[in-house]
Amino acid sequence: MKNKYSIFSLVKNAFSYHENWEKAWKDPEPKKEYDAVVVGGGGHGLATAYYLAKKHNMKNIAVVEKGWIGGGNTGRNTTIIRSNYLWDASAGLYDHALKIWEGLSQELNYNVMFSQRGVMNLAHNLQDVRDLKRRTHANRLNGIDAVYLNTEQVKKFCPIINTSPDIRYPVLGGTLQRRAGTARHDAVAWGYARGADEMGVDIIQNCEVKGIKRNGDSVEGIETTKGFIKTKKIGVAAAGHSSVIANMAGLKLPLESKPLQALVSEPVKPIIDTVVMSNAVHAYVSQSDKGELVIGAGTDDYVSYSQKGSHDIVEGTLNAILELYPIFSRMRMLRQWGGIVDICPDASPIISKTSIKGLYFNCGWGTGGFKATPGSGDLFAHTIANDEPHKLNAAFNINRFVSGDLVDEHGAAAVAH
Amino acid sequence: MFIINCPYCGEREQSEFKAGGEAHIVRPKQPTELSDDQWAEYLFMRKNIKGIQFERWVHTHGCRKWFNVVRDTSNDVIKAVYKMGEKPPTK
């Protein structure tokens, strides 16, 4: 049993100069065999292991991660959480996650700094206005909080936005989801890792998967840089590298992996207390607790695993940011980085069984996976444990690309994927 | 961010081009005779290779011609460029 984090443990450890905190998770060598192995130690993979242990009583399991936990897209995203998706299937999936977020810090005894500061999506042309109004109605029919704001209400909610009708793409209105917001991305990985470790899950870092051993139509185990690990169930949550793992098992996925960039500014005093996203001009911005502006850019259109994107993508995003927020014109950017996102043709994820028995994939989250982390882990764990999808992720099976029953959020979601 | 050597215009910045995805995916001659699985394979399934990939590009802000590129997707280094209809390089 781990020591509980609390004000008292903080005070107690202050007396020993914070040198005696126990390790949040162990660093074990892999065992020979597990009941299930999760590939990928990001938020989704760690959450999957956590819920496998907690809700499905699978304790003899491992998470294998090629680098360090949370070092991939979990540590590279812009931490936005919302559930205002158009289609019923997506609304169900993302609001399931949002409901877990609302109690996550308490559940994990780890402060994930979930902040329901609201997410506002802007409309810049007549079609945007129609689409956002439609989406607001759809959200409310699905029990998701959403309101439509006119230009004056947008300005009132976020006064630094330039609502002049003279700008290139004037703000004609927007939607607001007040339950939406941000969380501390690293804390999510660390919190789930600590929780999973406490229940006996082995979190094995610096362990890259090199091959998947099959026996006919079922899996027998994985070859890794730390040797062969025998297992009958493999859950892959490898984000941008999902296709690489799938190819090892002789599968093809409907994915393309592309660079997605983000950047942060120098830290400044609080200036924007919400998240503002703009689909049409592709710019979104929020402010971290450290005071940095966190700005998300778009994806490049070519396949790449290089974790760096093109400069013109960043330039385009900053053009839009400066048009919408002239107050930021003299801000300096501190850091810029890229992550590799796996995008499905319909811009919806896959949480699914495959044609190979015991091989499960959780992928295709594209540019918006962080928000779904707790829900994704919960539903993926359910799918692995029961060898059947939960009703909330049934629509997100791989077979939809054969049947044609796509969940087409491309362009229908609040921001382009 | 890299330079692409357009076979018609010469070296230009990648931002002048648009990527057209995996190359040499042949459109089925009789789409109506395909099963759903075969159609999905043609339409959606991609190798999405980490490493040497054969792909199509179009010089959108230049000659507007399509051509093929061999690129290492792990580091964006271009190995070869060849015109549409030409045989892909073997090494």
PDB file of N, CA and C in Angstrom, chain A residues 200-260:
ATOM      1  N   GLY A 200      -0.049  -3.791  -8.563  1.00  0.00           N
ATOM      2  CA  GLY A 200       0.804  -4.909  -8.981  1.00  0.00           C
ATOM      3  C   GLY A 200       1.160  -4.953 -10.454  1.00  0.00           C
ATOM      4  N   VAL A 201       0.771  -3.917 -11.200  1.00  0.00           N
ATOM      5  CA  VAL A 201       1.108  -3.875 -12.629  1.00  0.00           C
ATOM      6  C   VAL A 201       2.601  -3.563 -12.788  1.00  0.00           C
ATOM      7  N   ASP A 202       3.286  -4.324 -13.648  1.00  0.00           N
ATOM      8  CA  ASP A 202       4.693  -4.027 -13.942  1.00  0.00           C
ATOM      9  C   ASP A 202       4.780  -2.972 -15.035  1.00  0.00           C
ATOM     10  N   ILE A 203       5.405  -1.851 -14.712  1.00  0.00           N
ATOM     11  CA  ILE A 203       5.605  -0.800 -15.721  1.00  0.00           C
ATOM     12  C   ILE A 203       7.063  -0.878 -16.159  1.00  0.00           C
ATOM     13  N   ILE A 204       7.269  -1.348 -17.392  1.00  0.00           N
ATOM     14  CA  ILE A 204       8.617  -1.645 -17.862  1.00  0.00           C
ATOM     15  C   ILE A 204       9.026  -0.612 -18.905  1.00  0.00           C
ATOM     16  N   GLN A 205       9.960   0.257 -18.515  1.00  0.00           N
ATOM     17  CA  GLN A 205      10.396   1.318 -19.416  1.00  0.00           C
ATOM     18  C   GLN A 205      11.636   0.877 -20.197  1.00  0.00           C
ATOM     19  N   ASN A 206      11.993   1.645 -21.218  1.00  0.00           N
ATOM     20  CA  ASN A 206      13.120   1.318 -22.098  1.00  0.00           C
ATOM     21  C   ASN A 206      13.019  -0.104 -22.636  1.00  0.00           C
ATOM     22  N   CYS A 207      11.815  -0.476 -23.014  1.00  0.00           N
ATOM     23  CA  CYS A 207      11.558  -1.829 -23.497  1.00  0.00           C
ATOM     24  C   CYS A 207      10.744  -1.723 -24.784  1.00  0.00           C
ATOM     25  N   GLU A 208      11.441  -1.812 -25.908  1.00  0.00           N
ATOM     26  CA  GLU A 208      10.771  -1.608 -27.192  1.00  0.00           C
ATOM     27  C   GLU A 208      10.308  -2.940 -27.775  1.00  0.00           C
ATOM     28  N   VAL A 209       9.097  -2.937 -28.307  1.00  0.00           N
ATOM     29  CA  VAL A 209       8.570  -4.145 -28.952  1.00  0.00           C
ATOM     30  C   VAL A 209       9.210  -4.296 -30.323  1.00  0.00           C
ATOM     31  N   LYS A 210       9.763  -5.484 -30.583  1.00  0.00           N
ATOM     32  CA  LYS A 210      10.446  -5.735 -31.854  1.00  0.00           C
ATOM     33  C   LYS A 210       9.690  -6.706 -32.745  1.00  0.00           C
ATOM     34  N   GLY A 211       8.779  -7.445 -32.172  1.00  0.00           N
ATOM     35  CA  GLY A 211       8.022  -8.399 -32.975  1.00  0.00           C
ATOM     36  C   GLY A 211       6.857  -8.967 -32.180  1.00  0.00           C
ATOM     37  N   ILE A 212       5.858  -9.450 -32.910  1.00  0.00           N
ATOM     38  CA  ILE A 212       4.717 -10.100 -32.267  1.00  0.00           C
ATOM     39  C   ILE A 212       4.691 -11.545 -32.746  1.00  0.00           C
ATOM     40  N   LYS A 213       4.723 -12.470 -31.792  1.00  0.00           N
ATOM     41  CA  LYS A 213       4.749 -13.884 -32.162  1.00  0.00           C
ATOM     42  C   LYS A 213       3.318 -14.397 -32.257  1.00  0.00           C
ATOM     43  N   ARG A 214       3.032 -14.976 -33.416  1.00  0.00           N
ATOM     44  CA  ARG A 214       1.689 -15.498 -33.651  1.00  0.00           C
ATOM     45  C   ARG A 214       1.726 -17.004 -33.774  1.00  0.00           C
ATOM     46  N   ASN A 215       0.638 -17.620 -33.343  1.00  0.00           N
ATOM     47  CA  ASN A 215       0.452 -19.037 -33.613  1.00  0.00           C
ATOM     48  C   ASN A 215      -0.866 -19.139 -34.363  1.00  0.00           C
ATOM     49  N   GLY A 216      -0.756 -19.196 -35.680  1.00  0.00           N
ATOM     50  CA  GLY A 216      -1.959 -19.182 -36.501  1.00  0.00           C
ATOM     51  C   GLY A 216      -2.702 -17.879 -36.323  1.00  0.00           C
ATOM     52  N   ASP A 217      -3.932 -17.958 -35.829  1.00  0.00           N
ATOM     53  CA  ASP A 217      -4.762 -16.763 -35.712  1.00  0.00           C
ATOM     54  C   ASP A 217      -4.759 -16.152 -34.327  1.00  0.00           C
ATOM     55  N   SER A 218      -3.847 -16.613 -33.455  1.00  0.00           N
ATOM     56  CA  SER A 218      -3.808 -15.993 -32.131  1.00  0.00           C
ATOM     57  C   SER A 218      -2.378 -15.585 -31.767  1.00  0.00           C
ATOM     58  N   VAL A 219      -2.263 -14.732 -30.756  1.00  0.00           N
ATOM     59  CA  VAL A 219      -0.935 -14.247 -30.375  1.00  0.00           C
ATOM     60  C   VAL A 219      -0.349 -15.113 -29.268  1.00  0.00           C
ATOM     61  N   GLU A 220       0.980 -15.212 -29.268  1.00  0.00           N
ATOM     62  CA  GLU A 220       1.666 -16.002 -28.235  1.00  0.00           C
ATOM     63  C   GLU A 220       2.542 -15.148 -27.339  1.00  0.00           C
ATOM     64  N   GLY A 221       2.925 -13.979 -27.838  1.00  0.00           N
ATOM     65  CA  GLY A 221       3.777 -13.127 -27.020  1.00  0.00           C
ATOM     66  C   GLY A 221       4.455 -12.060 -27.854  1.00  0.00           C
ATOM     67  N   ILE A 222       5.313 -11.279 -27.187  1.00  0.00           N
ATOM     68  CA  ILE A 222       6.010 -10.219 -27.895  1.00  0.00           C
ATOM     69  C   ILE A 222       7.519 -10.351 -27.712  1.00  0.00           C
ATOM     70  N   GLU A 223       8.232 -10.060 -28.796  1.00  0.00           N
ATOM     71  CA  GLU A 223       9.684  -9.944 -28.729  1.00  0.00           C
ATOM     72  C   GLU A 223       9.994  -8.495 -28.361  1.00  0.00           C
ATOM     73  N   THR A 224      10.827  -8.310 -27.344  1.00  0.00           N
ATOM     74  CA  THR A 224      11.182  -6.956 -26.957  1.00  0.00           C
ATOM     75  C   THR A 224      12.693  -6.833 -26.821  1.00  0.00           C
ATOM     76  N   THR A 225      13.153  -5.609 -26.604  1.00  0.00           N
ATOM     77  CA  THR A 225      14.585  -5.400 -26.392  1.00  0.00           C
ATOM     78  C   THR A 225      15.025  -5.980 -25.047  1.00  0.00           C
ATOM     79  N   LYS A 226      14.054  -6.358 -24.194  1.00  0.00           N
ATOM     80  CA  LYS A 226      14.393  -7.024 -22.936  1.00  0.00           C
ATOM     81  C   LYS A 226      13.988  -8.487 -22.976  1.00  0.00           C
ATOM     82  N   GLY A 227      13.919  -9.050 -24.181  1.00  0.00           N
ATOM     83  CA  GLY A 227      13.638 -10.476 -24.314  1.00  0.00           C
ATOM     84  C   GLY A 227      12.195 -10.781 -24.665  1.00  0.00           C
ATOM     85  N   PHE A 228      11.902 -12.072 -24.776  1.00  0.00           N
ATOM     86  CA  PHE A 228      10.557 -12.510 -25.163  1.00  0.00           C
ATOM     87  C   PHE A 228       9.631 -12.519 -23.949  1.00  0.00           C
ATOM     88  N   ILE A 229       8.434 -11.994 -24.131  1.00  0.00           N
ATOM     89  CA  ILE A 229       7.436 -12.010 -23.063  1.00  0.00           C
ATOM     90  C   ILE A 229       6.228 -12.774 -23.580  1.00  0.00           C
ATOM     91  N   LYS A 230       5.884 -13.852 -22.851  1.00  0.00           N
ATOM     92  CA  LYS A 230       4.762 -14.678 -23.274  1.00  0.00           C
ATOM     93  C   LYS A 230       3.460 -14.056 -22.767  1.00  0.00           C
ATOM     94  N   THR A 231       2.452 -13.987 -23.626  1.00  0.00           N
ATOM     95  CA  THR A 231       1.147 -13.487 -23.203  1.00  0.00           C
ATOM     96  C   THR A 231       0.099 -13.853 -24.240  1.00  0.00           C
ATOM     97  N   LYS A 232      -1.128 -14.017 -23.766  1.00  0.00           N
ATOM     98  CA  LYS A 232      -2.214 -14.361 -24.680  1.00  0.00           C
ATOM     99  C   LYS A 232      -3.000 -13.135 -25.115  1.00  0.00           C
ATOM    100  N   LYS A 233      -2.786 -12.012 -24.416  1.00  0.00           N
ATOM    101  CA  LYS A 233      -3.525 -10.802 -24.759  1.00  0.00           C
ATOM    102  C   LYS A 233      -2.575  -9.613 -24.882  1.00  0.00           C
ATOM    103  N   ILE A 234      -2.618  -8.953 -26.027  1.00  0.00           N
ATOM    104  CA  ILE A 234      -1.776  -7.784 -26.242  1.00  0.00           C
ATOM    105  C   ILE A 234      -2.684  -6.601 -26.588  1.00  0.00           C
ATOM    106  N   GLY A 235      -2.613  -5.567 -25.789  1.00  0.00           N
ATOM    107  CA  GLY A 235      -3.378  -4.352 -26.073  1.00  0.00           C
ATOM    108  C   GLY A 235      -2.408  -3.271 -26.525  1.00  0.00           C
ATOM    109  N   VAL A 236      -2.560  -2.819 -27.756  1.00  0.00           N
ATOM    110  CA  VAL A 236      -1.609  -1.853 -28.296  1.00  0.00           C
ATOM    111  C   VAL A 236      -2.177  -0.441 -28.183  1.00  0.00           C
ATOM    112  N   ALA A 237      -1.460   0.417 -27.474  1.00  0.00           N
ATOM    113  CA  ALA A 237      -1.829   1.832 -27.374  1.00  0.00           C
ATOM    114  C   ALA A 237      -0.579   2.631 -27.730  1.00  0.00           C
ATOM    115  N   ALA A 238      -0.158   2.510 -28.990  1.00  0.00           N
ATOM    116  CA  ALA A 238       1.148   3.028 -29.402  1.00  0.00           C
ATOM    117  C   ALA A 238       1.051   4.308 -30.228  1.00  0.00           C
ATOM    118  N   ALA A 239      -0.138   4.914 -30.270  1.00  0.00           N
ATOM    119  CA  ALA A 239      -0.348   6.198 -30.959  1.00  0.00           C
ATOM    120  C   ALA A 239       0.276   6.202 -32.349  1.00  0.00           C
ATOM    121  N   GLY A 240       1.196   7.142 -32.602  1.00  0.00           N
ATOM    122  CA  GLY A 240       1.762   7.314 -33.943  1.00  0.00           C
ATOM    123  C   GLY A 240       2.438   6.078 -34.495  1.00  0.00           C
ATOM    124  N   HIS A 241       2.874   5.184 -33.612  1.00  0.00           N
ATOM    125  CA  HIS A 241       3.569   3.978 -34.070  1.00  0.00           C
ATOM    126  C   HIS A 241       2.658   2.748 -34.155  1.00  0.00           C
ATOM    127  N   SER A 242       1.355   2.961 -34.127  1.00  0.00           N
ATOM    128  CA  SER A 242       0.413   1.841 -34.169  1.00  0.00           C
ATOM    129  C   SER A 242       0.609   0.980 -35.414  1.00  0.00           C
ATOM    130  N   SER A 243       0.795   1.639 -36.570  1.00  0.00           N
ATOM    131  CA  SER A 243       0.956   0.879 -37.820  1.00  0.00           C
ATOM    132  C   SER A 243       2.216   0.034 -37.784  1.00  0.00           C
ATOM    133  N   VAL A 244       3.267   0.553 -37.141  1.00  0.00           N
ATOM    134  CA  VAL A 244       4.531  -0.180 -37.058  1.00  0.00           C
ATOM    135  C   VAL A 244       4.314  -1.495 -36.299  1.00  0.00           C
ATOM    136  N   ILE A 245       3.569  -1.414 -35.185  1.00  0.00           N
ATOM    137  CA  ILE A 245       3.271  -2.611 -34.387  1.00  0.00           C
ATOM    138  C   ILE A 245       2.348  -3.545 -35.181  1.00  0.00           C
ATOM    139  N   ALA A 246       1.348  -2.946 -35.851  1.00  0.00           N
ATOM    140  CA  ALA A 246       0.395  -3.758 -36.625  1.00  0.00           C
ATOM    141  C   ALA A 246       1.121  -4.531 -37.721  1.00  0.00           C
ATOM    142  N   ASN A 247       2.080  -3.868 -38.387  1.00  0.00           N
ATOM    143  CA  ASN A 247       2.838  -4.535 -39.448  1.00  0.00           C
ATOM    144  C   ASN A 247       3.607  -5.741 -38.912  1.00  0.00           C
ATOM    145  N   MET A 248       4.054  -5.651 -37.642  1.00  0.00           N
ATOM    146  CA  MET A 248       4.770  -6.786 -37.039  1.00  0.00           C
ATOM    147  C   MET A 248       3.869  -8.013 -36.936  1.00  0.00           C
ATOM    148  N   ALA A 249       2.563  -7.759 -36.786  1.00  0.00           N
ATOM    149  CA  ALA A 249       1.622  -8.872 -36.658  1.00  0.00           C
ATOM    150  C   ALA A 249       1.007  -9.228 -38.007  1.00  0.00           C
ATOM    151  N   GLY A 250       1.475  -8.543 -39.066  1.00  0.00           N
ATOM    152  CA  GLY A 250       0.941  -8.821 -40.397  1.00  0.00           C
ATOM    153  C   GLY A 250      -0.409  -8.178 -40.657  1.00  0.00           C
ATOM    154  N   LEU A 251      -0.710  -7.122 -39.903  1.00  0.00           N
ATOM    155  CA  LEU A 251      -1.973  -6.402 -40.092  1.00  0.00           C
ATOM    156  C   LEU A 251      -1.718  -5.065 -40.754  1.00  0.00           C
ATOM    157  N   LYS A 252      -2.720  -4.570 -41.476  1.00  0.00           N
ATOM    158  CA  LYS A 252      -2.655  -3.202 -41.978  1.00  0.00           C
ATOM    159  C   LYS A 252      -3.783  -2.421 -41.307  1.00  0.00           C
ATOM    160  N   LEU A 253      -3.491  -1.183 -40.950  1.00  0.00           N
ATOM    161  CA  LEU A 253      -4.516  -0.357 -40.324  1.00  0.00           C
ATOM    162  C   LEU A 253      -4.847   0.823 -41.240  1.00  0.00           C
ATOM    163  N   PRO A 254      -6.030   1.401 -41.101  1.00  0.00           N
ATOM    164  CA  PRO A 254      -6.396   2.553 -41.932  1.00  0.00           C
ATOM    165  C   PRO A 254      -5.847   3.852 -41.349  1.00  0.00           C
ATOM    166  N   LEU A 255      -4.545   3.885 -41.108  1.00  0.00           N
ATOM    167  CA  LEU A 255      -3.964   5.043 -40.424  1.00  0.00           C
ATOM    168  C   LEU A 255      -2.878   5.698 -41.258  1.00  0.00           C
ATOM    169  N   GLU A 256      -2.725   6.998 -41.072  1.00  0.00           N
ATOM    170  CA  GLU A 256      -1.546   7.709 -41.553  1.00  0.00           C
ATOM    171  C   GLU A 256      -0.968   8.505 -40.388  1.00  0.00           C
ATOM    172  N   SER A 257       0.347   8.388 -40.178  1.00  0.00           N
ATOM    173  CA  SER A 257       1.004   9.069 -39.060  1.00  0.00           C
ATOM    174  C   SER A 257       1.638  10.366 -39.538  1.00  0.00           C
ATOM    175  N   LYS A 258       1.270  11.453 -38.908  1.00  0.00           N
ATOM    176  CA  LYS A 258       1.724  12.766 -39.369  1.00  0.00           C
ATOM    177  C   LYS A 258       2.214  13.624 -38.208  1.00  0.00           C
ATOM    178  N   PRO A 259       3.095  14.560 -38.499  1.00  0.00           N
ATOM    179  CA  PRO A 259       3.568  15.449 -37.428  1.00  0.00           C
ATOM    180  C   PRO A 259       2.497  16.483 -37.059  1.00  0.00           C
ATOM    181  N   LEU A 260       2.324  16.693 -35.770  1.00  0.00           N
ATOM    182  CA  LEU A 260       1.449  17.752 -35.263  1.00  0.00           C
ATOM    183  C   LEU A 260       2.289  18.602 -34.330  1.00  0.00           C
TER     184      LEU A 260
END
